[in-house]
């Protein structure tokens, strides 16, 4: 970043009030030249004033050396220059001091007042000196030359440094303003970049959660039923070969369905990321993949609930489906969410409450759709649970889906020792 103001001054490291070391060296050089000039001019001043020449030289040295402080106290430099103008001293100090004053941050009325004082002082002194020269016979030009010389000399010693100082001061302030604006824009761009990175990180996290939820919904239910059927197959393989064959067929069908759904999602991931080569492209593809099944109408819908319940019944679950209200179509994301809630709830019953009787209720209401999956306590003498691993993400994923659509999700144990999952989703 660029530096301005106090940071810029500190970075340059000049002594005292000078911003740079070379600025201090330059001012000291100007002060030395001005002191020598005034010292030389102090000799004729001492002769005209009737004082020793050494006094005039010392006076000139002291007056001329004031130019060293021109950056710190430009008003003092100009006032000293105006004060010694009658002694015909300090021409360099007057020019440089007026330039420094005009380039400073002082109010314009102060600059105009001091410039006017110097202009008038130079005008009067020049007028008097030219008049004296003509009276003494050293100049033989007409009287018109006196005002001409006075005006020309005073303007020549005042106007150029004043105008140059005003220009340099305005340009310096403009550059400082542009530098400050550049710093401000750079800070804003940095802040925007940080916010964009935060939003990108948040979006990546959301996409990870979304695709994980989709994968969980696709895989968990199918694999859970496959494990249940495999356990049943192992139990009846020798006692009832025909039932074992039916279970084996069911396991195969469910495995093929799981593979088909995974293949569809992975295919979308692959095609969605093919045209994206940036660092965030995989996550963009994931977001597209998570929603594309719903958008294309290939995702699960409420008309498939009978088949879903039938699969659980075939796996040995005592399950009952009750549909209330007039059946009507909903938006694809609403139907998929409702289906996934019931699917995940049945999967949890297979995992944790094997043999428990389960009731699935679906209610079509005005402006909303409600679903409830409630299972009783598993019987002590009934079949054992499937003992499937659980990551604890099923209920979280269901709630995230429902809340994302503006719905309400509630889950928890019942007084009878079972478990209940309820959700209400707006239909619009």
Coordinates of C-alpha atoms in Angstrom, one line a residue:
X1 CA 0.0 0.0 0.0
X2 CA 1.1 3.6 -0.5
X3 CA 1.9 5.8 2.4
X4 CA 0.7 9.2 3.1
X5 CA 0.6 11.8 6.0
X6 CA 2.3 10.8 9.2
X7 CA 3.2 7.3 7.9
X8 CA 4.9 8.8 4.9
X9 CA 6.8 11.3 7.1
X10 CA 7.9 8.6 9.5
X11 CA 9.0 6.4 6.6
X12 CA 11.3 9.2 5.2
X13 CA 13.0 9.8 8.5
X14 CA 14.1 13.4 8.1
X15 CA 15.4 15.5 11.1
X16 CA 13.1 17.8 13.1
X17 CA 10.4 19.2 10.8
X18 CA 12.0 18.2 7.5
X19 CA 10.3 15.3 5.7
X20 CA 13.6 14.1 4.2
X21 CA 17.3 14.5 4.9
X22 CA 17.9 16.0 1.5
X23 CA 15.2 18.6 2.2
X24 CA 17.1 19.6 5.3
X25 CA 20.3 19.8 3.4
X26 CA 18.7 21.9 0.7
X27 CA 17.2 24.4 3.2
X28 CA 20.5 24.7 5.0
X29 CA 22.2 25.4 1.7
X30 CA 19.6 28.1 0.8
X31 CA 20.1 29.6 4.3
X32 CA 23.9 29.7 3.8
X33 CA 23.6 31.4 0.4
X34 CA 21.0 33.9 1.7
X35 CA 23.3 34.6 4.7
X36 CA 26.3 35.3 2.5
X37 CA 24.2 37.5 0.2
X38 CA 22.8 39.5 3.1
X39 CA 26.3 39.8 4.6
X40 CA 27.7 41.2 1.4
X41 CA 24.7 43.6 1.1
X42 CA 25.2 44.6 4.7
X43 CA 28.5 46.4 3.9
X44 CA 26.9 49.2 1.8
X45 CA 24.0 49.3 4.2
X46 CA 26.4 49.9 7.1
X47 CA 28.2 52.6 5.1
X48 CA 24.9 54.4 4.3
X49 CA 23.7 54.0 7.9
X50 CA 27.0 55.2 9.4
X51 CA 27.7 52.1 11.4
X52 CA 30.8 49.8 11.4
X53 CA 30.9 47.4 8.4
X54 CA 31.2 44.5 10.8
X55 CA 27.9 45.3 12.3
X56 CA 26.3 45.3 8.9
X57 CA 27.9 42.0 8.0
X58 CA 26.7 40.3 11.3
X59 CA 23.2 41.8 10.8
X60 CA 23.1 40.4 7.2
X61 CA 24.3 37.0 8.4
X62 CA 21.6 36.8 11.0
X63 CA 18.8 38.1 8.8
X64 CA 19.8 35.8 5.8
X65 CA 20.0 32.7 7.9
X66 CA 16.3 32.9 8.8
X67 CA 15.6 31.2 5.4
X68 CA 16.6 27.9 7.0
X69 CA 13.2 27.8 8.8
X70 CA 11.1 28.5 5.7
X71 CA 9.2 25.2 5.9
X72 CA 8.4 25.6 9.6
X73 CA 7.6 29.3 9.8
X74 CA 7.2 30.8 6.3
X75 CA 5.3 33.8 7.7
X76 CA 8.4 34.7 9.8
X77 CA 10.7 34.5 6.7
X78 CA 8.4 36.8 4.7
X79 CA 8.1 39.3 7.5
X80 CA 11.9 39.4 8.0
X81 CA 12.3 39.8 4.2
X82 CA 9.8 42.8 4.2
X83 CA 11.5 44.3 7.2
X84 CA 15.0 44.3 5.6
X85 CA 13.7 45.5 2.2
X86 CA 14.6 49.2 2.9
X87 CA 18.2 48.1 3.5
X88 CA 18.2 46.5 0.0
X89 CA 18.9 43.1 1.5
X90 CA 17.5 39.6 1.2
X91 CA 16.3 39.4 -2.4
X92 CA 16.8 35.6 -2.4
X93 CA 15.1 35.3 1.0
X94 CA 12.1 37.3 -0.3
X95 CA 11.7 35.3 -3.4
X96 CA 12.1 31.8 -1.7
X97 CA 10.1 32.9 1.3
X98 CA 7.1 34.1 -0.7
X99 CA 7.2 30.9 -2.8
X100 CA 7.2 28.8 0.3
X101 CA 4.4 30.8 1.8
X102 CA 2.2 30.5 -1.3
X103 CA 2.8 26.7 -1.5
X104 CA 1.9 26.2 2.2
X105 CA -1.5 25.2 3.7
X106 CA -2.0 28.7 5.2
X107 CA -5.3 30.5 4.5
X108 CA -5.3 32.5 1.3
X109 CA -6.1 35.8 3.0
X110 CA -2.8 35.5 5.0
X111 CA -0.8 34.7 1.8
X112 CA -2.5 37.6 -0.1
X113 CA -1.8 40.1 2.8
X114 CA 1.9 39.2 3.1
X115 CA 2.4 39.2 -0.7
X116 CA 0.8 42.6 -0.8
X117 CA 3.1 43.9 1.9
X118 CA 6.1 42.6 0.1
X119 CA 4.9 44.1 -3.2
X120 CA 4.3 47.5 -1.7
X121 CA 7.6 47.4 0.2
X122 CA 9.5 46.6 -2.9
X123 CA 7.6 49.1 -4.9
X124 CA 8.3 52.0 -2.4
X125 CA 12.0 51.1 -1.9
X126 CA 12.6 50.8 -5.7
X127 CA 10.8 54.1 -6.4
X128 CA 12.9 55.9 -3.8
X129 CA 16.2 54.4 -4.9
X130 CA 15.6 55.2 -8.6
X131 CA 14.5 58.7 -7.7
X132 CA 17.7 59.2 -5.6
X133 CA 19.8 57.8 -8.5
X134 CA 18.2 60.3 -10.9
X135 CA 18.7 63.2 -8.5
X136 CA 22.3 62.3 -8.1
X137 CA 22.8 62.2 -11.9
X138 CA 23.6 58.5 -12.1
X139 CA 20.5 58.0 -14.3
X140 CA 19.6 60.4 -17.1
X141 CA 16.4 58.8 -18.3
X142 CA 13.1 60.7 -18.1
X143 CA 10.8 60.8 -15.1
X144 CA 8.6 58.2 -16.7
X145 CA 11.2 55.6 -15.9
X146 CA 10.8 55.9 -12.1
X147 CA 7.3 54.4 -11.8
X148 CA 8.1 52.0 -14.6
X149 CA 11.2 50.7 -12.9
X150 CA 9.4 50.5 -9.5
X151 CA 6.4 48.6 -10.8
X152 CA 8.4 46.3 -13.0
X153 CA 10.9 45.4 -10.2
X154 CA 8.2 44.9 -7.6
X155 CA 6.1 42.7 -9.8
X156 CA 9.2 40.8 -11.0
X157 CA 10.2 40.0 -7.5
X158 CA 6.7 39.2 -6.2
X159 CA 4.5 37.7 -8.9
X160 CA 6.6 34.8 -10.2
X161 CA 7.3 33.2 -6.8
X162 CA 3.7 33.8 -5.7
X163 CA 2.2 32.2 -8.8
X164 CA 4.7 29.3 -8.8
X165 CA 4.0 28.6 -5.1
X166 CA 0.3 28.6 -5.6
X167 CA 0.6 26.1 -8.5
X168 CA 3.0 23.8 -6.6
X169 CA 0.8 23.9 -3.5
X170 CA -2.3 23.1 -5.5
X171 CA -0.5 20.3 -7.3
X172 CA 0.8 18.9 -4.0
X173 CA -2.6 18.9 -2.4
X174 CA -4.1 17.2 -5.5
X175 CA -1.4 14.4 -5.3
X176 CA -2.0 13.9 -1.6
X177 CA -5.8 13.7 -2.3
X178 CA -5.2 11.1 -5.1
X179 CA -2.8 9.1 -2.9
X180 CA -5.4 9.1 0.0
X181 CA -8.1 8.0 -2.4
X182 CA -5.8 5.3 -3.8
X183 CA -5.2 4.1 -0.2
X184 CA -8.9 4.1 0.6
X185 CA -9.7 2.2 -2.6
X186 CA -7.0 -0.3 -1.9
X187 CA -8.3 -0.8 1.6
X188 CA -11.9 -1.2 0.3
X189 CA -10.7 -3.7 -2.4
X190 CA -8.8 -5.7 0.3
X191 CA -12.0 -5.7 2.5
X192 CA -14.1 -6.8 -0.5
X193 CA -11.6 -9.5 -1.3
X194 CA -11.7 -10.8 2.3
X195 CA -15.5 -10.7 2.3
X196 CA -15.6 -12.5 -1.1
X197 CA -13.2 -15.2 0.3
X198 CA -15.4 -15.5 3.3
X199 CA -18.5 -15.9 1.2
X200 CA -16.7 -18.4 -1.1
X201 CA -15.7 -20.4 1.9
X202 CA -19.2 -20.3 3.3
X203 CA -20.6 -21.4 -0.1
X204 CA -18.1 -24.2 -0.3
X205 CA -19.2 -25.3 3.2
X206 CA -22.8 -25.2 2.2
X207 CA -22.2 -27.2 -0.9
X208 CA -20.3 -29.8 1.0
X209 CA -23.2 -30.1 3.4
X210 CA -25.7 -30.2 0.6
X211 CA -23.9 -32.9 -1.4
X212 CA -23.2 -34.9 1.8
X213 CA -26.9 -34.8 2.6
X214 CA -27.8 -35.9 -0.9
X215 CA -25.3 -38.8 -0.8
X216 CA -26.6 -39.8 2.6
X217 CA -30.2 -39.9 1.4
X218 CA -29.3 -41.8 -1.7
X219 CA -27.1 -44.4 -0.1
X220 CA -28.2 -44.8 3.5
X221 CA -31.8 -46.1 2.9
X222 CA -30.9 -48.5 0.1
X223 CA -27.8 -49.9 1.9
X224 CA -29.8 -50.2 5.2
X225 CA -32.4 -52.3 3.5
X226 CA -29.7 -54.4 1.8
X227 CA -28.2 -55.1 5.2
X228 CA -31.5 -56.0 6.7
X229 CA -32.3 -58.4 3.8
X230 CA -28.8 -59.9 3.9
X231 CA -29.3 -60.6 7.6
X232 CA -32.7 -62.2 6.9
X233 CA -31.2 -64.2 4.0
X234 CA -28.5 -65.6 6.4
X235 CA -31.2 -66.6 8.9
X236 CA -33.5 -68.5 6.4
X237 CA -31.0 -69.7 3.9
X238 CA -31.2 -73.3 5.1
X239 CA -34.7 -73.4 6.6
X240 CA -36.6 -71.7 3.7
X241 CA -34.7 -71.7 0.4
X242 CA -37.5 -70.0 -1.5
X243 CA -37.6 -67.1 0.9
X244 CA -33.9 -66.8 0.8
X245 CA -34.1 -66.5 -3.0
X246 CA -36.7 -63.8 -2.7
X247 CA -34.5 -61.9 -0.3
X248 CA -31.5 -62.3 -2.5
X249 CA -33.5 -60.8 -5.4
X250 CA -34.5 -57.9 -3.3
X251 CA -30.9 -57.3 -2.2
X252 CA -29.9 -57.3 -5.9
X253 CA -32.7 -54.9 -6.9
X254 CA -31.9 -52.5 -4.1
X255 CA -28.2 -52.6 -4.9
X256 CA -28.9 -51.8 -8.5
X257 CA -31.2 -48.9 -7.5
X258 CA -28.6 -47.5 -5.3
X259 CA -26.0 -47.7 -8.0
X260 CA -28.3 -46.1 -10.5
X261 CA -29.0 -43.1 -8.2
X262 CA -25.3 -42.8 -7.5
X263 CA -24.4 -43.0 -11.1
X264 CA -26.9 -40.2 -12.0
X265 CA -25.5 -37.9 -9.4
X266 CA -21.8 -38.6 -10.2
X267 CA -22.6 -38.1 -13.9
X268 CA -24.0 -34.7 -13.2
X269 CA -20.9 -33.9 -11.1
X270 CA -18.7 -34.9 -13.9
X271 CA -20.6 -33.0 -16.6
X272 CA -21.1 -30.0 -14.3
X273 CA -17.4 -29.7 -13.6
X274 CA -16.2 -30.3 -17.1
X275 CA -16.5 -26.7 -18.2
X276 CA -15.3 -25.2 -15.0
X277 CA -11.5 -25.1 -14.4
X278 CA -11.3 -22.5 -11.6
X279 CA -10.5 -23.4 -8.0
X280 CA -14.1 -23.3 -7.0
X281 CA -15.4 -25.3 -10.0
X282 CA -15.8 -28.6 -8.2
X283 CA -18.0 -27.0 -5.6
X284 CA -20.1 -25.3 -8.2
X285 CA -20.5 -28.6 -9.9
X286 CA -21.5 -30.2 -6.6
X287 CA -24.2 -27.6 -6.0
X288 CA -25.5 -28.2 -9.5
X289 CA -25.5 -31.9 -8.9
X290 CA -27.3 -31.7 -5.7
X291 CA -30.2 -29.9 -7.3
X292 CA -30.2 -31.2 -10.9
X293 CA -32.1 -34.4 -10.1
X294 CA -35.0 -32.4 -8.7
X295 CA -34.9 -29.9 -11.6
X296 CA -35.0 -32.6 -14.3
X297 CA -37.8 -34.4 -12.6
X298 CA -35.8 -37.6 -11.9
X299 CA -35.8 -37.3 -8.2
X300 CA -38.2 -39.2 -5.8
X301 CA -41.7 -38.0 -5.5
X302 CA -44.7 -38.6 -3.2
X303 CA -46.2 -41.1 -5.7
X304 CA -43.3 -43.4 -4.8
X305 CA -44.1 -43.6 -1.1
X306 CA -46.1 -46.8 -1.6
X307 CA -43.1 -48.5 -3.1
X308 CA -40.8 -47.1 -0.3
X309 CA -43.2 -48.4 2.4
X310 CA -43.4 -51.7 0.6
X311 CA -39.6 -52.1 0.6
X312 CA -39.6 -51.6 4.3
X313 CA -42.4 -54.1 4.7
X314 CA -40.6 -56.6 2.6
X315 CA -37.6 -56.2 4.9
X316 CA -39.7 -57.4 7.8
X317 CA -41.0 -54.1 9.2
X318 CA -44.6 -53.8 10.3
X319 CA -45.4 -50.5 8.6
X320 CA -48.7 -48.8 7.8
X321 CA -49.2 -45.8 5.4
X322 CA -52.1 -43.4 5.9
X323 CA -52.8 -40.6 3.4
X324 CA -55.2 -37.8 4.4
X325 CA -56.6 -35.0 2.2
X326 CA -56.9 -34.6 -1.5
X327 CA -53.7 -35.8 -3.4
X328 CA -52.3 -33.0 -5.6
X329 CA -49.0 -32.3 -7.2
X330 CA -46.4 -30.1 -5.5
X331 CA -43.2 -28.4 -6.5
X332 CA -40.4 -31.0 -7.2
X333 CA -38.3 -29.8 -4.2
X334 CA -41.3 -30.1 -1.9
X335 CA -42.1 -33.6 -3.0
X336 CA -38.4 -34.7 -2.8
X337 CA -38.0 -33.2 0.7
X338 CA -41.2 -34.9 1.9
X339 CA -40.1 -38.2 0.4
X340 CA -36.6 -37.9 1.9
X341 CA -38.0 -37.2 5.4
X342 CA -40.1 -40.4 5.3
X343 CA -37.2 -42.4 3.8
X344 CA -34.7 -41.3 6.5
X345 CA -37.2 -41.9 9.3
X346 CA -37.8 -45.4 8.1
X347 CA -34.1 -46.0 7.8
X348 CA -33.7 -44.9 11.4
X349 CA -36.4 -47.4 12.4
X350 CA -34.4 -50.2 10.7
X351 CA -31.2 -49.1 12.4
X352 CA -32.5 -48.6 16.0
X353 CA -35.9 -50.2 16.4
X354 CA -36.0 -53.5 14.5
X355 CA -39.4 -55.2 14.7
X356 CA -41.2 -52.1 16.0
X357 CA -44.5 -51.3 14.5
X358 CA -44.4 -48.0 12.4
X359 CA -47.1 -45.6 11.3
X360 CA -46.5 -43.3 8.3
X361 CA -49.0 -40.5 8.0
X362 CA -49.2 -38.0 5.1
X363 CA -51.7 -35.1 5.2
X364 CA -52.4 -32.9 2.2
X365 CA -53.6 -29.6 3.7
X366 CA -54.5 -26.2 2.3
X367 CA -51.2 -24.5 1.6
X368 CA -49.0 -27.1 3.2
X369 CA -48.1 -30.8 3.4
X370 CA -47.5 -32.6 6.7
X371 CA -45.9 -35.9 7.3
X372 CA -45.3 -38.0 10.4
X373 CA -43.4 -41.3 11.0
X374 CA -43.9 -42.8 14.4
X375 CA -42.6 -46.1 15.6
X376 CA -43.4 -47.9 18.8
X377 CA -41.0 -49.5 21.2
X378 CA -39.2 -52.5 19.7
X379 CA -40.5 -55.8 21.1
X380 CA -38.1 -57.6 23.5
X381 CA -38.6 -60.9 21.6
X382 CA -38.7 -59.4 18.2
X383 CA -35.9 -59.3 15.6
X384 CA -32.8 -57.4 16.6
X385 CA -32.0 -54.0 15.0
X386 CA -29.8 -54.1 12.0
X387 CA -26.8 -52.7 13.9
X388 CA -25.9 -50.3 11.2
X389 CA -23.4 -47.6 11.8
X390 CA -24.9 -44.1 12.4
X391 CA -23.1 -40.8 12.0
X392 CA -25.9 -38.9 13.6
X393 CA -26.5 -36.8 10.5
X394 CA -29.9 -38.2 9.5
X395 CA -32.1 -36.0 11.7
X396 CA -29.8 -33.0 11.0
X397 CA -30.2 -33.5 7.3
X398 CA -33.9 -33.8 7.5
X399 CA -34.2 -30.6 9.5
X400 CA -32.0 -28.7 7.2
X401 CA -34.1 -29.7 4.2
X402 CA -37.4 -28.8 5.8
X403 CA -36.2 -25.5 7.2
X404 CA -34.6 -24.5 3.9
X405 CA -38.1 -24.6 2.4
X406 CA -39.6 -22.6 5.2
X407 CA -41.1 -25.5 7.0
X408 CA -41.1 -26.8 10.6
X409 CA -39.4 -30.0 11.7
X410 CA -39.8 -31.8 15.1
X411 CA -38.4 -35.1 16.3
X412 CA -38.0 -36.8 19.6
X413 CA -39.0 -39.9 21.7
X414 CA -42.6 -40.7 22.6
X415 CA -44.1 -41.5 25.9
X416 CA -44.6 -45.1 24.8
X417 CA -40.9 -45.6 24.3
X418 CA -40.9 -45.1 20.6
X419 CA -39.7 -42.3 18.4
X420 CA -41.6 -39.7 16.3
X421 CA -40.5 -37.6 13.4
X422 CA -42.9 -34.8 12.2
X423 CA -42.5 -32.1 9.5
X424 CA -44.7 -29.5 7.9
X425 CA -43.7 -28.0 4.5
X426 CA -45.4 -25.0 2.8
X427 CA -46.9 -26.1 -0.5
X428 CA -46.0 -23.0 -2.4

